[in-house]
Coordinates of C-alpha atoms in Angstrom, one line a residue:
V165 CA -9.6 4.2 -3.1
H166 CA -9.9 1.8 -0.1
Y167 CA -7.3 2.7 2.0
P168 CA -5.8 -0.7 2.9
D169 CA -4.8 -1.2 -0.9
L170 CA -2.5 1.8 -0.6
P171 CA -0.2 2.4 -2.2
D172 CA -0.6 -0.2 -4.6
I173 CA -4.1 1.0 -6.2
L174 CA -2.2 4.1 -6.9
L175 CA 1.1 2.6 -8.6
E176 CA -1.1 -0.1 -10.6
H177 CA -4.6 1.5 -11.2
V178 CA -5.1 5.3 -10.2
F179 CA -1.8 6.8 -11.7
P180 CA -1.8 4.8 -15.0
T181 CA -5.4 5.0 -15.8
S182 CA -6.8 8.3 -14.4
F183 CA -4.0 10.5 -14.8
E184 CA -2.0 8.3 -17.7
L185 CA 1.0 8.5 -15.5
S186 CA 4.1 6.0 -16.1
M187 CA 6.4 5.8 -13.1
S188 CA 10.1 5.0 -12.8
E189 CA 10.9 2.4 -10.5
E190 CA 12.9 5.2 -8.6
K191 CA 9.5 7.0 -8.3
E192 CA 7.7 4.2 -7.1
E193 CA 9.9 3.6 -4.6
I194 CA 9.5 7.0 -3.2
I195 CA 5.5 6.9 -3.1
R196 CA 6.1 3.3 -1.4
S197 CA 8.7 5.0 1.1
I198 CA 6.6 8.0 2.0
S199 CA 3.3 5.9 2.1
G200 CA 4.8 4.0 4.9
M201 CA 5.0 7.1 7.2
Y202 CA 2.4 8.1 9.6
S203 CA 0.8 10.9 8.2
K204 CA -0.5 12.8 10.9
A205 CA 2.9 12.9 12.9
S206 CA 4.1 16.6 14.0
H207 CA 6.4 18.2 11.7
G208 CA 10.0 16.6 12.2
R209 CA 8.5 14.0 13.8
S210 CA 7.7 11.4 11.5
R211 CA 7.6 7.6 12.1
P212 CA 6.5 4.5 10.3
Y213 CA 3.0 3.8 9.8
Q214 CA 1.2 0.9 12.1
D215 CA -2.2 0.3 11.4
D216 CA -4.3 1.0 14.5
S217 CA -7.5 0.1 13.4
E218 CA -8.3 -3.0 15.7
S219 CA -7.1 -0.9 18.5
K220 CA -9.7 1.7 17.9
E221 CA -12.2 -0.8 17.4
R222 CA -11.7 -2.7 20.5
K223 CA -11.8 0.9 22.4
A224 CA -15.8 1.3 20.6
T225 CA -18.6 0.3 22.9
D226 CA -21.1 -1.9 21.8
A227 CA -23.8 0.9 21.1
I228 CA -20.9 2.7 18.7
R229 CA -20.4 -0.3 17.0
E230 CA -24.0 -1.0 16.4
A231 CA -24.6 2.5 15.1
A232 CA -21.9 2.6 12.9
R233 CA -23.2 -0.5 11.4
K234 CA -26.8 0.8 11.1
L235 CA -25.4 4.2 9.6
L236 CA -22.3 3.2 7.3
N237 CA -22.6 -0.6 6.7
D238 CA -24.8 -0.3 3.4
S239 CA -22.9 3.0 2.3
Y240 CA -19.4 1.2 3.2
E241 CA -20.3 -2.2 1.0
Q242 CA -21.5 0.2 -2.3
L243 CA -18.4 2.2 -2.2
L244 CA -16.3 -1.3 -2.2
R245 CA -18.5 -2.7 -4.7
E246 CA -17.9 0.6 -6.8
A247 CA -14.0 0.5 -6.0
I248 CA -13.7 -3.3 -7.3
T249 CA -15.9 -2.3 -10.4
A250 CA -13.7 0.9 -11.2
T251 CA -10.5 -1.2 -10.8
A252 CA -11.6 -3.9 -13.1
D253 CA -12.7 -1.2 -15.4
D254 CA -9.4 1.0 -15.1
K255 CA -7.5 -2.5 -15.8
Q256 CA -9.5 -3.2 -18.7
R257 CA -9.0 0.2 -20.3
L258 CA -5.0 0.2 -19.5
D259 CA -4.9 -3.3 -20.9
N260 CA -6.7 -2.0 -24.2
K261 CA -4.4 1.1 -24.3
V262 CA -1.5 -1.3 -24.0
L263 CA -2.6 -3.9 -26.9
N264 CA -3.4 -1.0 -29.2
E265 CA 0.1 0.7 -28.7
E266 CA 1.8 -2.9 -29.4
L267 CA -0.2 -3.1 -32.7

């Protein structure tokens, strides 16, 4: 799962295709609400999630950026390609299941 795709990818693909779960609107809203909170906050100190990727990237030195590119770029791109393929395959399986149930 590609982090920026959360929570939609869970609700639209992972839950219905991998776990065959259907969510009520109420449960979807709970998931959306929870996923909008910062997960690393201390107990009782929850706060809304704010993406800090750009801030962290600005702090990285050129040497760190280059090392990350050399060491991680190929595997990251492969994971993204596989996520796209899996999502498309899951969508097709879900569409086929719905079609079969309608027949």
